[in-house]
């Protein structure tokens, strides 16, 4: 047995750190219409070219007034102002009707709501006073010219698109899509579209489909699935080579174990690949292996779906986020009270599927302890993961733990 | 002023209830490949056609054994078993090599890990005992034949696709996409693509773009944007008619106020529409109006982006979810400690943008109290909403509130 075959089980953070130091993926940016930019990674920082609002605007339907002039106005003591039209000379003894969103002409500083005034042909009786800038959206109150709307690396959300539009920005520069190639391996694994390949002993490919379906929501990625490859080194080398040529990153599922059928590892050595981490100190997902070929990372995920999902969520996506400096990919961690004791294993991070639900005045997390990383149905029954760090033995019932919603 | 113009400000739940009772949208289902079904609404319940695993399978690389036979095995007392190959007759005095995932042949009931055995040409020395079913994934342990994998109404997530694949289901019936027409209104509103229309007093359309961008992540919707329509009743009637013909639901932005420029309401009456709720008891978003024309709902959202976003999130999506019986659209509510006092208004639900962050052993929610529903930048600075219900005056600093992450 070759030394290179031995696991070293790097901790997750160390594997990510080594990846960040070794990987070389260069992506350019391109200009795109803001309506096409949702979910893409912004490749420039965007500052507001204008104040928002650009001028003082009315926040209601009503009458623009000088607040000092109407300071004593009340129902019993209406202040009478001359009603002017736009284009006529305005002064504090007059008023002009304004609708919501309309600029406030000088010298007015505030707006009396329609229902607090009585309109006559040439005059308006103001029945209520208004403070200075009352009912006015002030110039720059939402954004000031030069304010940062979105930083480089931001994964664009609906409100970014809306803000770009509101300040008149029609195009932004986004990062080219990151190309991900996905390869399933295993002679016993059958793609659901190729059922004629079913042998006596087979399983359908569900793991690479889980990876594919999990990544497809990210608009900044471009996915290519290379189907299922048999456990023959030449075939794996061939597909891996093609996938590396066509993508920035390759993910394989299956073939990570120490068994003689686990040839993906061999294929990588064959292509002069460098192993960054043979195994990761995590459970499930211990055989997860990370390699590098000509600057491009290859993630060897377990053939087991849950192990693979954990590696995707807690290694692959955090790596992507850090490497490309993205903002907005991380989810907030949530505290919840454990409903029963859980134990992990010293030396590796243990990921436990939990079902988070409201219990009285807090959230509870019910661990779903199912044997084996192959238990795909556990993802149906749970809505979060909790982590027992590798230096912690476990958590007691009633303790607060931090969970990641899925 | 017509009676119909007067606001009635129904509470959110009442507006949704009336909608559910009045709306008539009929959608059919269609069969689609599971790889195309992500984010769609499942239109049938799916049960597993098989046990998963279908047979007892090895969970490790090792040797299949009868557990009773090796119960006394230890490093110092190896149990010697004859090494058989597949096809040869198996009995408890023999063993056969199995790899991870391989079926366990009869009469074996458990698997000894490779590292706990020594292999010779025709025999294997077992160095460790193993309990019955040790290292075995038992038939049906993940799913039993007939178990429900996904219920009708489920919005399909990556693990559903993966599960369908794992049990050999290639196609599922999903609901036809729900067609949503979006119309921006307002003579002062300029689409960012039609900047030649800029008048002296204009604002860019950011609100309908926020709605569009917020809905586009939902694969079960099909969106059509009808651009910006001027405040002319005939033009609004025309576009509204077209949008109603081509869609199941129409959303308009702007034109919900009591002002004379707010003509969307008139246009609906003109089309013999029925007003279900003129205004909603919520802030922001009070002018939100809901109407019905020939069974199809029309949501009149405010021209202000945040008001519109709140209406989308807390009226439109919950209505959709309830009407189509979807599962998986709701987000879990999170408890967080308020960092300062907030007050609402008796009689209406107040939505307050908050920034949720980790503070020691819990989450804190910092309210971002910005005047006006037009403050789009508040969505940049916050990551959640909290609600002050209409029968509650407010919450004190330090109280636990429940927030909705955005």
Short mmCIF file of N, CA, C and O in Angstrom, two decimals, chain A residues 17-65:
data_model
loop_
_atom_site.label_atom_id
_atom_site.label_comp_id
_atom_site.label_asym_id
_atom_site.label_seq_id
_atom_site.Cartn_x
_atom_site.Cartn_y
_atom_site.Cartn_z
N UNK A 17 -7.91 26.10 4.35
CA UNK A 17 -6.76 27.00 4.33
C UNK A 17 -5.75 26.58 3.25
O UNK A 17 -5.30 27.41 2.45
N UNK A 18 -5.44 25.31 3.22
CA UNK A 18 -4.50 24.81 2.21
C UNK A 18 -5.05 25.02 0.81
O UNK A 18 -4.33 25.43 -0.11
N UNK A 19 -6.33 24.78 0.67
CA UNK A 19 -6.98 25.03 -0.62
C UNK A 19 -6.80 26.48 -1.06
O UNK A 19 -6.39 26.76 -2.19
N UNK A 20 -7.10 27.38 -0.12
CA UNK A 20 -7.03 28.82 -0.45
C UNK A 20 -5.62 29.22 -0.86
O UNK A 20 -5.43 30.07 -1.73
N UNK A 21 -4.63 28.57 -0.24
CA UNK A 21 -3.23 28.91 -0.55
C UNK A 21 -2.77 28.33 -1.88
O UNK A 21 -1.86 28.86 -2.51
N UNK A 22 -3.40 27.22 -2.30
CA UNK A 22 -2.87 26.50 -3.46
C UNK A 22 -3.64 26.74 -4.76
O UNK A 22 -3.08 26.67 -5.85
N UNK A 23 -4.92 26.98 -4.61
CA UNK A 23 -5.79 27.04 -5.81
C UNK A 23 -5.48 28.27 -6.65
O UNK A 23 -5.15 29.33 -6.11
N UNK A 24 -5.57 28.11 -7.96
CA UNK A 24 -5.44 29.27 -8.85
C UNK A 24 -6.55 29.21 -9.89
O UNK A 24 -6.43 28.53 -10.91
N UNK A 25 -7.63 29.91 -9.61
CA UNK A 25 -8.72 30.04 -10.59
C UNK A 25 -8.81 31.51 -10.92
O UNK A 25 -8.92 32.34 -10.02
N UNK A 26 -8.71 31.83 -12.19
CA UNK A 26 -8.82 33.24 -12.58
C UNK A 26 -10.12 33.43 -13.34
O UNK A 26 -10.35 32.76 -14.35
N UNK A 27 -10.95 34.31 -12.86
CA UNK A 27 -12.20 34.61 -13.56
C UNK A 27 -12.22 36.09 -13.90
O UNK A 27 -11.82 36.93 -13.07
N UNK A 28 -12.68 36.41 -15.07
CA UNK A 28 -12.86 37.81 -15.44
C UNK A 28 -14.27 38.27 -15.10
O UNK A 28 -15.11 37.48 -14.67
N UNK A 29 -14.50 39.55 -15.27
CA UNK A 29 -15.84 40.08 -15.05
C UNK A 29 -16.45 40.47 -16.38
O UNK A 29 -15.74 40.57 -17.38
N UNK A 30 -17.74 40.67 -16.40
CA UNK A 30 -18.37 41.22 -17.61
C UNK A 30 -19.56 42.07 -17.20
O UNK A 30 -20.14 41.86 -16.14
N UNK A 31 -19.88 43.01 -18.06
CA UNK A 31 -21.01 43.91 -17.78
C UNK A 31 -22.30 43.18 -18.10
O UNK A 31 -22.41 42.51 -19.11
N UNK A 32 -23.27 43.34 -17.23
CA UNK A 32 -24.57 42.73 -17.53
C UNK A 32 -25.67 43.67 -17.08
O UNK A 32 -25.48 44.52 -16.19
N UNK A 33 -26.83 43.55 -17.73
CA UNK A 33 -27.99 44.35 -17.34
C UNK A 33 -28.40 43.95 -15.93
O UNK A 33 -28.36 42.76 -15.59
N UNK A 34 -28.78 44.91 -15.11
CA UNK A 34 -29.12 44.60 -13.71
C UNK A 34 -30.22 43.54 -13.61
O UNK A 34 -30.22 42.73 -12.70
N UNK A 35 -31.14 43.53 -14.58
CA UNK A 35 -32.23 42.54 -14.52
C UNK A 35 -31.71 41.11 -14.70
O UNK A 35 -32.41 40.16 -14.36
N UNK A 36 -30.53 40.98 -15.25
CA UNK A 36 -29.93 39.65 -15.45
C UNK A 36 -28.95 39.30 -14.34
O UNK A 36 -28.35 38.23 -14.36
N UNK A 37 -28.75 40.21 -13.41
CA UNK A 37 -27.63 40.05 -12.48
C UNK A 37 -27.99 39.35 -11.17
O UNK A 37 -27.12 39.08 -10.35
N UNK A 38 -29.25 39.04 -10.98
CA UNK A 38 -29.65 38.44 -9.70
C UNK A 38 -28.90 37.13 -9.43
O UNK A 38 -28.75 36.30 -10.32
N UNK A 39 -28.38 37.00 -8.23
CA UNK A 39 -27.67 35.79 -7.84
C UNK A 39 -26.25 35.71 -8.38
O UNK A 39 -25.55 34.74 -8.11
N UNK A 40 -25.81 36.70 -9.13
CA UNK A 40 -24.43 36.71 -9.64
C UNK A 40 -23.53 37.37 -8.59
O UNK A 40 -24.00 38.01 -7.65
N UNK A 41 -22.21 37.22 -8.77
CA UNK A 41 -21.25 37.84 -7.85
C UNK A 41 -20.82 39.18 -8.44
O UNK A 41 -20.29 39.24 -9.55
N UNK A 42 -21.04 40.25 -7.70
CA UNK A 42 -20.67 41.58 -8.17
C UNK A 42 -19.15 41.68 -8.24
O UNK A 42 -18.45 41.30 -7.31
N UNK A 43 -18.64 42.21 -9.36
CA UNK A 43 -17.18 42.27 -9.55
C UNK A 43 -16.62 43.69 -9.43
O UNK A 43 -15.50 43.97 -9.84
N UNK A 44 -17.43 44.58 -8.90
CA UNK A 44 -16.99 45.96 -8.65
C UNK A 44 -17.82 46.45 -7.47
O UNK A 44 -18.86 45.90 -7.18
N UNK A 45 -17.32 47.47 -6.80
CA UNK A 45 -18.16 48.07 -5.76
C UNK A 45 -19.00 49.16 -6.40
O UNK A 45 -18.52 49.89 -7.28
N UNK A 46 -20.25 49.25 -5.97
CA UNK A 46 -21.15 50.22 -6.59
C UNK A 46 -21.47 51.30 -5.56
O UNK A 46 -21.92 50.99 -4.45
N UNK A 47 -21.22 52.55 -5.94
CA UNK A 47 -21.61 53.66 -5.06
C UNK A 47 -22.77 54.40 -5.72
O UNK A 47 -22.93 54.38 -6.94
N UNK A 48 -23.56 55.01 -4.90
CA UNK A 48 -24.70 55.75 -5.44
C UNK A 48 -24.21 56.99 -6.17
O UNK A 48 -23.47 57.80 -5.61
N UNK A 49 -24.60 57.16 -7.45
CA UNK A 49 -24.18 58.34 -8.20
C UNK A 49 -25.00 59.59 -7.84
O UNK A 49 -24.68 60.68 -8.29
N UNK A 50 -26.02 59.41 -7.03
CA UNK A 50 -26.93 60.52 -6.70
C UNK A 50 -27.37 60.42 -5.24
O UNK A 50 -27.21 59.38 -4.60
N UNK A 51 -27.93 61.52 -4.75
CA UNK A 51 -28.65 61.45 -3.48
C UNK A 51 -30.00 60.79 -3.74
O UNK A 51 -30.61 61.01 -4.79
N UNK A 52 -30.48 60.00 -2.79
CA UNK A 52 -31.83 59.43 -2.88
C UNK A 52 -32.58 59.82 -1.62
O UNK A 52 -32.14 59.47 -0.53
N UNK A 53 -33.66 60.55 -1.69
CA UNK A 53 -34.17 61.20 -2.89
C UNK A 53 -33.20 62.29 -3.38
O UNK A 53 -32.42 62.81 -2.59
N UNK A 54 -33.31 62.62 -4.65
CA UNK A 54 -32.41 63.63 -5.22
C UNK A 54 -32.76 65.04 -4.74
O UNK A 54 -31.90 65.92 -4.74
N UNK A 55 -34.02 65.22 -4.38
CA UNK A 55 -34.50 66.50 -3.83
C UNK A 55 -35.45 66.17 -2.69
O UNK A 55 -35.83 65.01 -2.52
N UNK A 56 -35.83 67.19 -1.91
CA UNK A 56 -36.86 66.96 -0.89
C UNK A 56 -38.17 66.64 -1.61
O UNK A 56 -38.59 67.36 -2.50
N UNK A 57 -38.77 65.53 -1.21
CA UNK A 57 -40.02 65.11 -1.86
C UNK A 57 -41.13 64.97 -0.83
O UNK A 57 -40.88 64.64 0.33
N UNK A 58 -42.35 65.13 -1.29
CA UNK A 58 -43.48 64.96 -0.38
C UNK A 58 -43.67 63.47 -0.09
O UNK A 58 -43.61 62.64 -0.99
N UNK A 59 -43.91 63.16 1.18
CA UNK A 59 -44.14 61.76 1.56
C UNK A 59 -45.63 61.44 1.60
O UNK A 59 -46.01 60.30 1.87
N UNK A 60 -46.46 62.46 1.34
CA UNK A 60 -47.93 62.28 1.40
C UNK A 60 -48.59 63.10 0.29
O UNK A 60 -47.92 63.86 -0.40
N UNK A 61 -49.88 62.92 0.13
CA UNK A 61 -50.66 63.82 -0.72
C UNK A 61 -51.10 64.99 0.15
O UNK A 61 -51.67 64.78 1.22
N UNK A 62 -50.84 66.22 -0.28
CA UNK A 62 -51.23 67.35 0.57
C UNK A 62 -50.80 68.69 0.00
O UNK A 62 -50.75 68.87 -1.22
N UNK A 63 -50.44 69.61 0.91
CA UNK A 63 -50.09 70.98 0.51
C UNK A 63 -48.74 71.36 1.08
O UNK A 63 -48.50 71.22 2.28
N UNK A 64 -47.85 71.81 0.19
CA UNK A 64 -46.52 72.26 0.63
C UNK A 64 -46.67 73.61 1.31
O UNK A 64 -47.35 74.50 0.80
N UNK A 65 -46.06 73.73 2.49
CA UNK A 65 -46.16 74.98 3.26
C UNK A 65 -44.82 75.33 3.90
O UNK A 65 -43.92 74.50 3.95
#
